[in-house]
Coordinates of C-alpha atoms in Angstrom, one line a residue:
Chain A
M1 CA 0.0 0.0 0.0
D2 CA 1.3 3.5 -0.9
K3 CA 1.9 5.5 2.2
P4 CA -0.4 8.5 2.4
R5 CA 1.2 11.9 1.6
L6 CA -1.4 13.8 3.6
E7 CA -2.5 17.0 2.0
I8 CA -4.9 19.3 3.8
V9 CA -7.9 20.8 2.1
Y10 CA -10.6 22.9 3.6
V11 CA -14.0 21.6 2.8
D12 CA -17.6 22.4 3.6
P13 CA -18.8 20.0 6.4
A14 CA -21.8 19.2 4.2
D15 CA -19.4 17.3 2.0
L16 CA -18.5 15.0 4.8
R17 CA -20.6 12.4 6.6
P18 CA -20.3 9.8 9.4
N19 CA -19.0 6.5 8.3
G20 CA -21.7 4.3 9.8
W21 CA -19.3 2.1 11.7
N22 CA -17.7 4.6 14.2
P23 CA -17.6 3.0 17.7
N24 CA -16.4 6.2 19.3
R25 CA -18.8 8.2 21.4
M26 CA -18.3 11.4 23.4
T27 CA -20.0 12.6 26.5
D28 CA -21.8 16.0 26.4
A29 CA -19.2 17.4 28.8
M30 CA -16.3 16.3 26.5
L31 CA -18.1 17.6 23.4
N32 CA -18.5 21.0 25.1
R33 CA -14.8 21.0 25.9
L34 CA -14.1 20.2 22.2
R35 CA -16.4 23.0 21.2
A36 CA -14.6 25.5 23.6
E37 CA -11.2 24.4 22.3
I38 CA -12.2 25.0 18.7
W39 CA -13.6 28.4 19.7
R40 CA -10.3 29.1 21.5
V41 CA -7.7 27.9 18.9
G42 CA -9.6 26.7 15.9
Y43 CA -9.1 23.4 14.1
V44 CA -5.5 22.3 14.6
D45 CA -6.0 18.6 13.9
P46 CA -7.4 17.7 10.5
I47 CA -10.3 15.4 10.1
I48 CA -9.3 12.2 8.3
A49 CA -11.8 11.0 5.6
L50 CA -12.2 8.7 2.7
R51 CA -12.5 10.4 -0.8
D52 CA -16.2 9.8 -0.8
G53 CA -16.6 12.0 2.3
R54 CA -17.0 9.3 5.0
I55 CA -15.2 10.3 8.1
I56 CA -12.5 8.0 9.4
D57 CA -11.5 10.1 12.4
G58 CA -13.0 13.3 13.7
E59 CA -16.7 12.9 13.6
H60 CA -17.2 15.1 16.7
R61 CA -15.1 17.9 15.2
W62 CA -17.2 17.6 12.1
K63 CA -20.4 17.9 14.1
I64 CA -19.2 21.1 15.7
A65 CA -18.2 22.5 12.2
L66 CA -21.7 21.7 10.9
D67 CA -23.2 23.7 13.8
R68 CA -20.7 26.6 13.2
K69 CA -21.2 26.4 9.4
E70 CA -17.5 26.7 8.7
K71 CA -15.1 24.9 6.6
V72 CA -12.8 22.3 8.2
P73 CA -9.4 21.0 7.4
V74 CA -9.5 17.5 6.0
V75 CA -6.9 14.9 4.9
Y76 CA -8.4 12.5 2.4
L77 CA -6.9 9.0 2.4
D78 CA -7.1 6.7 -0.7
I79 CA -7.5 3.4 1.1
P80 CA -10.0 0.6 1.0
E81 CA -13.0 0.7 3.3
E82 CA -11.9 -2.2 5.4
I83 CA -8.5 -0.6 6.1
A84 CA -10.4 2.6 7.0
K85 CA -12.4 0.7 9.5
T86 CA -9.2 -0.7 11.2
L87 CA -7.9 2.9 11.2
T88 CA -11.0 4.2 12.9
V89 CA -10.4 1.7 15.7
N90 CA -6.6 2.2 16.0
L91 CA -6.6 6.0 15.8
D92 CA -8.9 5.9 18.8
A93 CA -7.3 3.1 20.7
I94 CA -3.7 4.2 20.5
H95 CA -3.4 7.1 22.8
G96 CA -1.5 7.7 26.0
D97 CA -2.4 9.2 29.3
H98 CA -1.1 12.1 31.2
D99 CA 1.5 11.5 33.8
P100 CA 0.1 13.3 36.8
A101 CA 3.5 14.8 37.9
L102 CA 4.3 16.1 34.4
L103 CA 0.8 17.5 34.0
M104 CA 1.0 19.3 37.3
E105 CA 4.4 20.7 36.4
L106 CA 3.0 21.9 33.0
I107 CA 0.0 23.6 34.7
E108 CA 2.1 25.3 37.3
S109 CA 4.6 26.5 34.6
I110 CA 1.8 28.3 32.8
G111 CA 0.6 30.1 36.0
F112 CA -3.1 29.9 35.2
T113 CA -5.6 31.0 37.8
E114 CA -8.1 28.3 38.9
P115 CA -10.9 29.7 36.6
E116 CA -8.4 29.7 33.7
V117 CA -7.5 26.1 34.5
E118 CA -11.1 25.2 34.5
S119 CA -11.9 27.0 31.2
V120 CA -8.9 25.8 29.3
F121 CA -8.4 22.3 30.7
G122 CA -11.9 21.5 31.9
M123 CA -10.6 20.8 35.4
K124 CA -12.6 22.0 38.3
P125 CA -10.7 23.1 41.5
R126 CA -11.5 19.7 43.0
D127 CA -9.9 17.9 40.0
L128 CA -6.8 20.1 40.4
E129 CA -6.7 19.3 44.1
D130 CA -6.9 15.6 43.3
L131 CA -4.1 15.9 40.9
R132 CA -2.0 17.8 43.4
R133 CA -2.6 15.1 46.0
A134 CA -1.7 12.4 43.5
V135 CA 1.6 14.1 42.8
E136 CA 2.7 15.1 46.3
P137 CA 5.1 12.7 48.0
V138 CA 3.3 10.6 50.6
G139 CA 5.1 9.8 53.8
Q140 CA 8.8 9.1 53.3
E141 CA 8.4 8.7 49.5
T142 CA 10.6 11.0 47.6
Q143 CA 10.4 12.2 44.0
A144 CA 12.1 9.1 42.8
P145 CA 11.0 8.3 39.2
K146 CA 8.3 5.7 38.9
G147 CA 10.2 2.6 37.8
H148 CA 9.3 -0.9 36.8
T149 CA 10.4 -4.1 38.3
C150 CA 10.3 -7.2 36.1
P151 CA 8.5 -10.0 38.0
R152 CA 10.5 -12.6 36.2
C153 CA 14.1 -11.5 36.4
N154 CA 13.8 -8.6 39.0
H155 CA 15.5 -6.2 36.6
Q156 CA 14.6 -2.6 37.5
W157 CA 14.4 0.4 35.1
Chain B
M1 CA -7.1 31.3 16.1
V2 CA -4.5 29.4 14.1
A3 CA -3.7 30.1 10.4
P4 CA -4.9 27.6 7.8
L5 CA -3.2 24.3 8.3
K6 CA -0.6 23.0 5.9
V7 CA 1.3 19.7 5.9
E8 CA 5.0 19.7 5.3
W9 CA 7.3 16.7 5.1
V10 CA 10.4 17.5 7.1
P11 CA 13.6 15.6 8.1
I12 CA 12.7 13.7 11.2
E13 CA 15.7 15.1 13.1
S14 CA 14.4 18.6 12.6
L15 CA 11.7 18.0 15.1
H16 CA 12.1 17.2 18.8
P17 CA 10.1 16.4 21.9
S18 CA 8.9 19.4 23.8
K19 CA 10.2 20.0 27.3
W20 CA 6.6 19.9 28.7
N21 CA 4.8 16.9 27.1
P22 CA 2.9 15.2 29.9
N23 CA 1.7 12.3 27.8
V24 CA 3.0 8.8 28.4
L25 CA 2.2 5.8 26.3
P26 CA 2.3 2.2 27.7
L27 CA 4.9 0.0 25.9
R28 CA 2.3 -2.3 24.5
K29 CA 0.5 0.7 22.8
Y30 CA 3.8 2.1 21.6
N31 CA 4.7 -1.2 20.0
H32 CA 1.2 -1.3 18.3
L33 CA 1.8 2.3 17.1
K34 CA 5.1 1.3 15.5
R35 CA 3.4 -1.6 13.6
E36 CA 0.7 0.9 12.5
L37 CA 3.4 3.2 11.1
V38 CA 4.7 0.4 9.1
R39 CA 1.3 -0.9 8.0
V40 CA -0.4 2.4 7.0
G41 CA 2.3 5.1 7.5
F42 CA 1.2 8.4 9.0
A43 CA -2.6 8.9 8.8
R44 CA -2.3 12.0 11.0
P45 CA 0.5 14.6 10.8
I46 CA 2.6 15.5 13.8
I47 CA 1.8 18.9 15.3
T48 CA 4.6 21.3 16.4
N49 CA 5.3 24.9 17.0
L50 CA 7.5 26.9 14.5
A51 CA 10.6 25.9 16.5
G52 CA 9.8 22.2 15.9
D53 CA 8.8 21.4 19.5
I54 CA 6.3 18.6 19.3
I55 CA 2.9 19.6 20.6
N56 CA 1.1 16.3 19.6
G57 CA 2.7 13.2 18.2
E58 CA 5.8 12.6 20.2
H59 CA 5.3 8.9 20.3
R60 CA 4.6 8.8 16.5
W61 CA 7.8 10.7 16.1
R62 CA 9.8 8.3 18.3
G63 CA 8.2 5.3 16.6
A64 CA 9.0 6.6 13.2
R65 CA 12.6 7.3 14.2
E66 CA 12.9 3.8 15.5
M67 CA 11.4 2.4 12.3
G68 CA 13.9 4.3 10.2
F69 CA 11.7 7.0 8.7
A70 CA 13.7 9.8 7.2
E71 CA 10.9 12.3 6.8
V72 CA 7.7 12.9 8.7
P73 CA 4.6 14.9 8.0
V74 CA 4.1 17.9 10.2
I75 CA 1.7 20.8 10.8
K76 CA 3.6 23.7 12.2
L77 CA 1.6 26.1 14.3
D78 CA 2.5 29.7 14.9
V79 CA 1.6 29.7 18.6
D80 CA 3.2 31.0 21.8
E81 CA 4.5 28.6 24.4
I82 CA 1.5 28.8 26.6
T83 CA -0.8 27.9 23.8
A84 CA 1.5 25.1 22.7
K85 CA 1.4 23.7 26.3
T86 CA -2.4 23.9 26.5
L87 CA -2.7 22.2 23.1
S88 CA -0.4 19.4 24.3
V89 CA -2.8 18.7 27.1
N90 CA -6.1 19.2 25.3
L91 CA -5.2 17.3 22.1
N92 CA -4.7 14.3 24.4
S93 CA -7.4 14.7 26.9
I94 CA -10.3 15.6 24.7
H95 CA -11.3 12.3 23.2
G96 CA -14.3 10.0 23.2
E97 CA -14.6 6.4 24.4
M98 CA -15.3 3.2 22.5
D99 CA -18.8 2.1 22.6
H100 CA -18.3 -1.6 23.4
D101 CA -21.2 -3.0 21.4
K102 CA -20.4 -0.9 18.3
L103 CA -16.8 -1.9 18.5
A104 CA -17.7 -5.6 18.8
L105 CA -20.0 -5.2 15.8
L106 CA -17.3 -3.5 13.8
V107 CA -14.7 -6.1 14.7
S108 CA -16.9 -9.0 14.0
G109 CA -17.6 -7.6 10.6
L110 CA -13.9 -7.2 9.9
E111 CA -13.4 -10.8 10.8
I112 CA -15.0 -11.6 7.5
T113 CA -12.4 -9.7 5.6
F114 CA -9.3 -10.4 7.5
P115 CA -8.0 -13.8 8.7
K116 CA -8.4 -13.8 12.5
D117 CA -4.7 -13.8 13.2
Q118 CA -4.1 -10.8 10.9
L119 CA -7.0 -8.9 12.5
M120 CA -5.7 -9.6 16.0
E121 CA -2.3 -8.3 14.9
I122 CA -3.8 -5.2 13.2
L123 CA -5.9 -4.3 16.2
D124 CA -3.5 -5.6 18.8
Y125 CA -5.9 -7.9 20.5
T126 CA -4.8 -11.0 22.3
D127 CA -6.9 -14.2 21.7
Q128 CA -8.6 -13.7 25.0
E129 CA -9.5 -10.0 24.4
M130 CA -10.8 -10.9 20.9
T131 CA -12.9 -13.7 22.3
K132 CA -14.3 -11.6 25.1
L133 CA -15.2 -8.8 22.7
L134 CA -16.9 -11.0 20.1
D135 CA -18.7 -13.2 22.6
S136 CA -20.2 -10.2 24.2
T137 CA -21.7 -9.2 20.9
E138 CA -23.4 -12.6 20.5
R139 CA -24.6 -12.7 24.0
D140 CA -26.0 -9.2 23.9
K141 CA -27.5 -9.1 20.5
G142 CA -28.1 -12.8 19.9
A143 CA -28.2 -12.0 16.2
L144 CA -24.8 -12.7 14.8
P145 CA -24.0 -16.1 13.5
R146 CA -20.8 -17.6 14.7
L147 CA -18.2 -17.7 12.0
P148 CA -16.4 -20.9 11.1
G149 CA -13.2 -21.0 13.1
G150 CA -14.5 -18.2 15.3
P151 CA -13.8 -18.0 18.9
K152 CA -15.2 -20.5 21.3
P153 CA -17.6 -19.2 23.9
Q154 CA -16.0 -18.8 27.3
P155 CA -17.7 -18.5 30.7
P156 CA -17.8 -14.9 31.9
M157 CA -14.9 -13.7 33.9
A158 CA -15.3 -14.4 37.6
A159 CA -14.4 -10.9 38.6
E160 CA -15.3 -8.2 36.2
D161 CA -12.8 -5.3 36.1
P162 CA -14.4 -2.6 38.2
D163 CA -13.1 0.0 35.8
G164 CA -14.7 -1.6 32.9
G165 CA -11.5 -2.6 31.3
E166 CA -10.1 0.9 30.9
G167 CA -8.2 1.0 34.2
E168 CA -6.0 -2.0 33.7
G169 CA -2.4 -1.6 34.5
E170 CA 0.2 -0.6 32.0
W171 CA 1.8 -3.3 29.8
C172 CA 5.5 -3.4 30.2
E173 CA 8.2 -5.3 28.5
C174 CA 11.3 -6.0 30.5
P175 CA 14.3 -4.5 28.5
K176 CA 16.5 -7.2 30.0
C177 CA 14.7 -10.5 29.6
G178 CA 11.8 -9.5 27.3
H179 CA 9.1 -10.7 29.7
K180 CA 5.8 -9.0 29.1
F181 CA 3.7 -8.2 32.1
Q182 CA 1.0 -5.9 33.3
E183 CA 1.9 -3.4 36.0
K184 CA -0.6 -3.1 38.8
A185 CA -2.7 0.0 38.2
G186 CA -2.2 3.0 40.5

């Protein structure tokens, strides 16, 4: 299979449509965060779609664009439908998580006020407090990096 | 508001991880990611600031580097550092969840196209995970015929994961002996 070259075009959301197989769903709260983020910075991550307009990844961004009646950046992929289906799954499934300590460090480095943290990151003061508690050393624990110990050979890294 | 997006292909070494990326990817997912890069290439461009600090896609960049890619697709955003940092967080944290039943339906449909072993490889499912997913479709919907060579039904797990399967520990591979194991969550 030829590897995609990825070219971005701005299209009318009416030219795109859901694919009929998307297993991804978003809570209303998350959808509101996405809407706020698009209002704040715009579309920074293109929607991925098949040439015929079926969306492989980015259905929720597309819904918001429909509401806002504005063009969206799209990358069209020339791939068979069955490959597109596997991509829909994998693009959703392969993502990481935030390391609490690194996230806390990032938030502190920006110096946002609590209302700013809530409006930009969707974190309420309580969430921030939970994060702070998760990061603070407990008892005699120090800031030692979170390591792994192999249960088979006891190697640590 | 960012300017219109454009994809450039740039030498991989011209980009670098940001100093602030809080996102971590378990080894199992990282290995899956690398296989995806080989299978389909980049479906989504990396996002950086003008200086080449990676805002989103550090693991894709690392994986591509390991797999010997010379060039990678990038969208360079003209944003200040604070915006770059906030985007690093939000591009990761704003995402949906898999609807279990819809996923099971999709995967059982794909089982017609792909040999089971290949499908498990593509989606990075173990035999047990695949069986659990597909069996639940049949149990819940009662409508899908079992495919020849399909998974055998298994009794339900004695203790269901209280986190609904999302909170399982991180998969690790020991760099010394290669043993794969799941870290205890938390």
